[in-house]
Amino acid sequence: MKLIRRYLVSEIYGATAFVFAALVSLFALMDLIRELKDFGQGNYRLPQILSYVLLSTPGHVYEIFPIAVLIGTIFALAQLAANSEYTVMRVSGISAGRFAAVLAQIGLSLAVIGFLVGEFVSPEAEQAAQKLRVRATTGVVASDFRSGLWIKEASSFVNVLRPLSDASLSGVRIYEFDKNYELRAISHASRGVYQPDERWLLQDVVRTVFEADRTRVERLDHTYWVSVLTPSILSVLLVDPEQRSARDLFYYVQHLRENRQQTSRYEVALWTKFTYPLAVIVMMVLALPFASLQRRMGGVGAKVFTGIMLGLTFHLLNRLVGYMGSIYEWPVPVSALLPAITFLLLAFGLIWVIERR
């Protein structure tokens, strides 16, 4: 059994690596084509575009991990079936259940790799990619901390405590400096709303002005603020919850709870961080029935195509359930586990049907 396991590891890992290379190259090409339309905007040149595409790669790797594992495993098992190697393994006494257990063991190491990429590599790379793009196209420099989003533009530093889903800002602080880098004024607004004339309407403003011999405080019901910061730039600077690390999501959920804010979307993303690696194991078990399908039901190409469709279905179902769970406030474990459990039951159902035949 150890010999068979080592053989399966080499075949599956090799096929999965090949699928990864193909899919990542495809996504990178699509990113490159999409970004070329903004070539020449600001300082966004070819080196910046290539850097952005390269930094976006880990995010694609994490996103397509279960799909690539499914396609790679189907391809490897289909090749074994085509060469009658799978039949020999089964005839030698390996049951379908034991074969599925072996695939699950092999998938465990891939699941760990996927989790590490999604936790430590993808979030940092995605944030770096988005900041590089915004800095090159608009000149805005931004960093995201627990104290909110910090943005540098011209001679000012802007701190936004929390961007809201309706493209408004909650808790805006503007630190204005002169050409000698001396602090001249601090403005604090409880809320900022973007206006059609491309200005921000700041509400409940307290402005502290530092003059040569005194400090003056102004209180305004509202004022207007002209900035290169727009809702579209904010949507780029703020990385989607699904692309954040579990650590950041945990602290952010705690922060939202303390302020009595809606947490469902971020809780679903947090749970998904731990259940997504389970999907890798589920995909490998789901690939097993394809090894038992007779050749008249389709060759390797047909089986791989079916695997691609199943992988895309899982990806879309995972996103759909996550969004619906946030909207309709389903229990978070249900939203996070439902796609994986559904496909696991599908895998066991297919294995049971094939074994009965």
Coordinates of C-alpha atoms in Angstrom, one line a residue:
M1 CA 0.0 0.0 0.0
K2 CA 2.9 2.4 0.7
L3 CA 4.2 1.8 -2.8
I4 CA 0.8 2.5 -4.3
R5 CA 0.5 5.7 -2.2
R6 CA 3.9 6.9 -3.3
Y7 CA 3.0 6.2 -6.9
L8 CA -0.4 8.1 -6.6
V9 CA 1.4 11.0 -4.9
S10 CA 3.8 11.4 -7.8
E11 CA 1.1 11.1 -10.4
I12 CA -1.4 13.4 -8.7
Y13 CA 1.1 16.0 -7.7
G14 CA 2.6 16.1 -11.2
A15 CA -0.8 16.5 -12.9
T16 CA -2.0 19.1 -10.3
A17 CA 1.2 21.1 -10.8
F18 CA 0.6 21.1 -14.6
V19 CA -3.0 22.2 -14.1
F20 CA -1.8 25.0 -11.7
A21 CA 0.7 26.2 -14.3
A22 CA -1.9 26.3 -17.0
L23 CA -4.6 28.1 -14.9
V24 CA -2.3 30.6 -13.3
S25 CA -0.8 31.5 -16.7
L26 CA -4.4 32.0 -18.1
F27 CA -5.4 34.2 -15.2
A28 CA -2.1 36.2 -15.5
L29 CA -2.7 36.7 -19.2
M30 CA -6.3 37.9 -18.5
D31 CA -5.0 40.3 -15.8
L32 CA -2.3 41.6 -18.2
I33 CA -4.9 42.3 -20.9
R34 CA -7.2 44.0 -18.5
E35 CA -4.5 46.2 -17.0
L36 CA -3.1 47.3 -20.4
K37 CA -6.2 49.4 -21.0
D38 CA -4.9 51.7 -18.2
F39 CA -1.4 51.9 -19.6
G40 CA 0.0 55.4 -19.4
Q41 CA -2.5 56.6 -16.7
G42 CA -0.4 58.5 -14.2
N43 CA 2.9 56.5 -13.8
Y44 CA 1.3 53.2 -14.7
R45 CA 3.8 51.8 -17.2
L46 CA 4.7 48.3 -18.2
P47 CA 7.0 47.5 -15.2
Q48 CA 4.2 48.5 -12.8
I49 CA 1.7 46.4 -14.8
L50 CA 3.9 43.4 -14.7
S51 CA 4.5 43.8 -11.0
Y52 CA 0.8 44.1 -10.4
V53 CA 0.1 40.9 -12.3
L54 CA 2.9 39.1 -10.5
L55 CA 1.6 40.2 -7.1
S56 CA -1.9 39.1 -8.0
T57 CA -0.8 35.6 -8.7
P58 CA -0.9 34.2 -5.1
G59 CA -4.5 35.3 -4.8
H60 CA -5.4 33.4 -8.0
V61 CA -3.5 30.3 -6.7
Y62 CA -5.5 30.3 -3.5
E63 CA -8.8 31.0 -5.3
I64 CA -8.4 28.1 -7.8
F65 CA -6.7 25.6 -5.4
P66 CA -9.7 23.2 -5.1
I67 CA -10.5 23.5 -8.8
A68 CA -6.9 22.7 -9.8
V69 CA -6.6 19.8 -7.4
L70 CA -9.9 18.3 -8.7
I71 CA -8.8 18.6 -12.4
G72 CA -5.3 17.3 -11.6
T73 CA -6.6 14.3 -9.7
I74 CA -9.2 13.5 -12.3
F75 CA -6.5 13.7 -15.0
A76 CA -4.1 11.4 -13.0
L77 CA -6.8 8.9 -12.2
A78 CA -8.2 8.9 -15.7
Q79 CA -4.7 8.1 -17.0
L80 CA -4.4 5.3 -14.5
A81 CA -7.8 3.9 -15.7
A82 CA -6.8 4.3 -19.4
N83 CA -3.7 2.2 -18.7
S84 CA -5.6 -0.3 -16.7
E85 CA -3.5 0.5 -13.6
Y86 CA -6.5 1.5 -11.6
T87 CA -8.2 -1.8 -12.5
V88 CA -5.1 -3.7 -11.3
M89 CA -5.1 -1.8 -8.0
R90 CA -8.8 -2.6 -7.4
V91 CA -8.4 -6.3 -8.3
S92 CA -5.5 -6.5 -5.9
G93 CA -7.9 -5.9 -3.0
I94 CA -8.1 -2.1 -2.6
S95 CA -11.7 -1.2 -2.0
A96 CA -13.2 2.1 -3.1
G97 CA -13.4 3.3 0.5
R98 CA -9.8 2.6 1.1
F99 CA -8.8 4.3 -2.1
A100 CA -10.8 7.4 -1.1
A101 CA -9.0 7.3 2.3
V102 CA -5.7 7.3 0.5
L103 CA -6.7 10.2 -1.7
A104 CA -7.9 12.1 1.4
Q105 CA -4.4 11.5 3.0
I106 CA -2.7 12.8 -0.1
G107 CA -5.0 15.8 -0.2
L108 CA -4.3 16.7 3.4
S109 CA -0.8 18.0 2.5
L110 CA -2.2 20.0 -0.4
A111 CA -4.9 21.4 2.0
V112 CA -2.1 22.6 4.3
I113 CA -0.3 24.3 1.5
G114 CA -3.5 26.0 0.3
F115 CA -4.2 27.3 3.9
L116 CA -0.6 28.6 4.2
V117 CA -0.9 30.4 0.9
G118 CA -4.3 31.9 1.8
E119 CA -3.2 32.9 5.3
F120 CA 0.4 34.3 4.8
V121 CA 1.1 34.9 1.1
S122 CA -2.1 35.9 -0.7
P123 CA -3.4 38.7 1.6
E124 CA 0.0 40.5 1.7
A125 CA 0.5 40.1 -2.0
E126 CA -3.0 41.3 -2.8
Q127 CA -2.7 44.4 -0.7
A128 CA 0.7 45.2 -2.2
A129 CA -0.8 44.8 -5.7
Q130 CA -3.7 47.1 -5.0
K131 CA -1.6 49.7 -3.4
L132 CA 1.0 49.6 -6.2
R133 CA -1.8 50.1 -8.8
V134 CA -3.4 53.0 -6.9
R135 CA -0.1 54.7 -6.2
A136 CA 0.9 54.4 -9.9
T137 CA -2.4 55.6 -11.4
T138 CA -3.5 58.2 -8.9
G139 CA -0.5 59.0 -6.7
V140 CA -2.4 58.1 -3.6
V141 CA -0.4 56.2 -1.0
A142 CA -2.4 54.2 1.5
S143 CA -2.0 51.7 4.3
D144 CA -4.6 49.7 6.2
F145 CA -4.2 49.4 10.0
R146 CA -6.5 48.5 12.9
S147 CA -7.0 52.3 13.4
G148 CA -8.5 52.5 9.9
L149 CA -7.3 53.4 6.4
W150 CA -4.4 55.9 6.2
I151 CA -4.0 57.8 3.0
K152 CA -1.3 60.3 1.9
E153 CA -2.2 62.8 -0.8
A154 CA -0.3 66.0 -1.6
S155 CA 0.6 67.6 1.7
S156 CA -2.1 65.9 3.8
F157 CA -2.6 62.6 5.6
V158 CA -6.1 61.3 5.8
N159 CA -7.4 58.7 8.3
V160 CA -10.7 57.0 7.6
L161 CA -11.9 54.9 10.5
R162 CA -14.3 52.8 8.5
P163 CA -15.5 53.0 4.9
L164 CA -19.1 52.0 4.7
S165 CA -20.9 49.9 2.1
D166 CA -22.9 52.9 0.7
A167 CA -19.6 54.6 -0.4
S168 CA -19.6 56.9 2.6
L169 CA -17.0 57.4 5.2
S170 CA -17.3 57.1 9.0
G171 CA -14.8 58.9 11.2
V172 CA -12.6 61.1 8.9
R173 CA -9.5 62.8 10.2
I174 CA -7.5 65.1 7.9
Y175 CA -4.0 66.3 8.9
E176 CA -2.8 69.2 6.9
F177 CA 0.9 70.2 6.6
D178 CA 2.6 73.1 5.0
K179 CA 5.6 73.0 2.6
N180 CA 7.9 72.8 5.6
Y181 CA 6.1 69.7 6.9
E182 CA 4.7 71.6 9.9
L183 CA 1.2 70.6 11.1
R184 CA -1.2 73.4 10.3
A185 CA -4.7 72.0 10.9
I186 CA -6.6 68.9 11.9
S187 CA -10.1 68.3 10.8
H188 CA -12.4 65.6 12.3
A189 CA -15.7 64.7 10.7
S190 CA -18.1 62.1 11.9
R191 CA -19.2 61.3 8.4
G192 CA -18.3 61.9 4.7
V193 CA -20.6 61.5 1.7
Y194 CA -19.4 61.6 -1.9
Q195 CA -21.2 64.2 -4.0
P196 CA -22.0 64.2 -7.7
D197 CA -19.7 67.2 -8.2
E198 CA -16.8 64.9 -7.1
R199 CA -16.5 66.5 -3.6
W200 CA -16.9 65.0 -0.2
L201 CA -19.6 66.5 2.1
L202 CA -18.1 66.2 5.6
Q203 CA -20.7 66.4 8.4
D204 CA -20.2 67.4 12.1
V205 CA -16.8 68.9 11.5
V206 CA -14.4 70.0 14.2
R207 CA -11.4 71.8 12.7
T208 CA -8.4 72.7 14.9
V209 CA -6.1 75.3 13.3
F210 CA -2.5 75.8 14.6
E211 CA -1.4 79.4 14.0
A212 CA 1.8 81.1 14.9
D213 CA 0.7 82.3 18.4
R214 CA -2.5 80.5 19.1
T215 CA -4.7 77.5 18.4
R216 CA -8.2 78.1 17.0
V217 CA -11.0 75.5 17.0
E218 CA -13.9 75.7 14.5
R219 CA -17.1 73.7 14.7
L220 CA -19.1 73.3 11.5
D221 CA -22.3 71.5 10.7
H222 CA -20.8 70.6 7.3
T223 CA -18.1 71.5 4.9
Y224 CA -16.8 70.3 1.5
W225 CA -13.5 68.5 1.0
V226 CA -11.9 68.2 -2.5
S227 CA -9.7 65.0 -2.7
V228 CA -8.4 62.6 -5.3
L229 CA -9.9 59.9 -3.0
T230 CA -13.1 58.5 -4.6
P231 CA -15.4 55.5 -3.8
S232 CA -13.8 53.6 -6.7
I233 CA -10.3 54.1 -5.2
L234 CA -11.6 53.1 -1.8
S235 CA -13.0 49.9 -3.3
V236 CA -9.6 49.0 -4.6
L237 CA -7.7 49.9 -1.5
L238 CA -10.0 47.8 0.7
V239 CA -9.2 44.2 0.0
D240 CA -12.2 41.9 -0.1
P241 CA -12.8 39.9 3.1
E242 CA -12.2 36.7 1.3
Q243 CA -8.7 37.8 0.5
R244 CA -7.7 38.8 4.0
S245 CA -5.9 36.6 6.5
A246 CA -7.8 34.8 9.2
R247 CA -5.9 36.8 11.8
D248 CA -7.0 40.1 10.4
L249 CA -10.6 38.9 9.9
F250 CA -10.8 37.7 13.6
Y251 CA -9.6 41.1 14.9
Y252 CA -11.9 43.0 12.6
V253 CA -14.9 40.9 13.6
Q254 CA -14.1 41.7 17.2
H255 CA -13.9 45.4 16.3
L256 CA -17.3 45.3 14.6
R257 CA -18.9 43.6 17.5
E258 CA -17.6 46.1 20.0
N259 CA -19.1 48.8 17.8
R260 CA -22.3 46.9 17.3
Q261 CA -21.8 46.6 13.5
Q262 CA -22.9 43.9 11.1
T263 CA -20.4 41.1 11.1
S264 CA -22.0 38.3 9.1
R265 CA -20.0 38.8 5.9
Y266 CA -16.7 38.9 7.7
E267 CA -17.6 35.9 10.0
V268 CA -18.4 33.9 6.9
A269 CA -15.1 34.8 5.3
L270 CA -13.3 33.8 8.6
W271 CA -15.0 30.4 8.7
T272 CA -14.3 29.9 5.0
K273 CA -10.6 30.4 5.7
F274 CA -10.7 27.2 7.8
T275 CA -13.2 25.2 5.7
Y276 CA -11.7 26.0 2.3
P277 CA -8.8 23.6 2.8
L278 CA -11.4 20.9 3.5
A279 CA -12.7 21.5 0.0
V280 CA -9.3 20.4 -1.4
I281 CA -9.8 17.0 0.3
V282 CA -13.4 16.8 -0.9
M283 CA -12.3 17.5 -4.5
M284 CA -9.8 14.7 -4.4
V285 CA -12.5 12.2 -3.2
L286 CA -14.9 13.6 -5.8
A287 CA -12.3 12.7 -8.5
L288 CA -12.4 9.0 -7.5
P289 CA -15.6 8.0 -9.4
F290 CA -14.1 9.3 -12.7
A291 CA -11.5 6.5 -12.5
S292 CA -14.3 3.9 -12.5
L293 CA -16.2 5.3 -15.5
Q294 CA -16.0 3.1 -18.6
R295 CA -14.2 4.4 -21.6
R296 CA -17.3 4.4 -23.7
M297 CA -18.7 7.1 -21.3
G298 CA -15.8 9.4 -22.3
G299 CA -12.0 9.5 -22.5
V300 CA -9.6 11.5 -20.5
G301 CA -10.6 14.8 -22.2
A302 CA -14.3 14.3 -21.4
K303 CA -13.5 13.5 -17.8
V304 CA -11.3 16.5 -17.4
F305 CA -14.0 18.7 -19.0
T306 CA -16.5 17.4 -16.5
G307 CA -14.0 18.1 -13.7
I308 CA -13.7 21.7 -14.9
M309 CA -17.5 22.1 -14.8
L310 CA -17.7 20.7 -11.4
G311 CA -14.9 22.9 -10.1
L312 CA -16.5 26.0 -11.5
T313 CA -19.8 25.0 -10.0
F314 CA -18.2 24.6 -6.6
H315 CA -16.5 28.0 -6.9
L316 CA -19.7 29.7 -7.9
L317 CA -21.8 27.9 -5.2
N318 CA -19.2 28.8 -2.6
R319 CA -19.5 32.5 -3.5
L320 CA -23.3 32.4 -3.9
V321 CA -23.9 30.7 -0.5
G322 CA -21.5 33.1 1.2
Y323 CA -23.3 36.2 -0.2
M324 CA -26.8 34.7 0.5
G325 CA -25.8 33.8 4.0
S326 CA -24.7 37.4 4.6
I327 CA -27.9 38.8 3.2
Y328 CA -30.3 36.5 4.8
E329 CA -28.3 36.1 8.0
W330 CA -28.0 32.3 7.8
P331 CA -26.0 30.6 10.6
V332 CA -22.3 31.2 9.8
P333 CA -21.3 27.5 9.9
V334 CA -24.0 26.7 7.4
S335 CA -22.8 29.3 5.0
A336 CA -19.2 28.2 5.3
L337 CA -19.7 24.4 5.2
L338 CA -22.7 23.9 2.9
P339 CA -20.7 23.9 -0.4
A340 CA -18.1 21.4 0.8
I341 CA -20.7 19.1 2.5
T342 CA -22.8 19.2 -0.7
F343 CA -19.9 18.1 -2.9
L344 CA -18.8 15.5 -0.3
L345 CA -22.2 13.9 -0.4
L346 CA -22.1 14.1 -4.2
A347 CA -18.8 12.2 -4.1
F348 CA -20.1 9.5 -1.8
G349 CA -23.2 9.2 -3.9
L350 CA -21.3 8.7 -7.1
I351 CA -19.0 6.2 -5.5
W352 CA -22.0 4.3 -4.1
V353 CA -23.8 4.2 -7.5
I354 CA -20.7 3.1 -9.3
E355 CA -19.9 0.4 -6.8
R356 CA -23.4 -1.0 -7.0
R357 CA -23.0 -1.4 -10.8

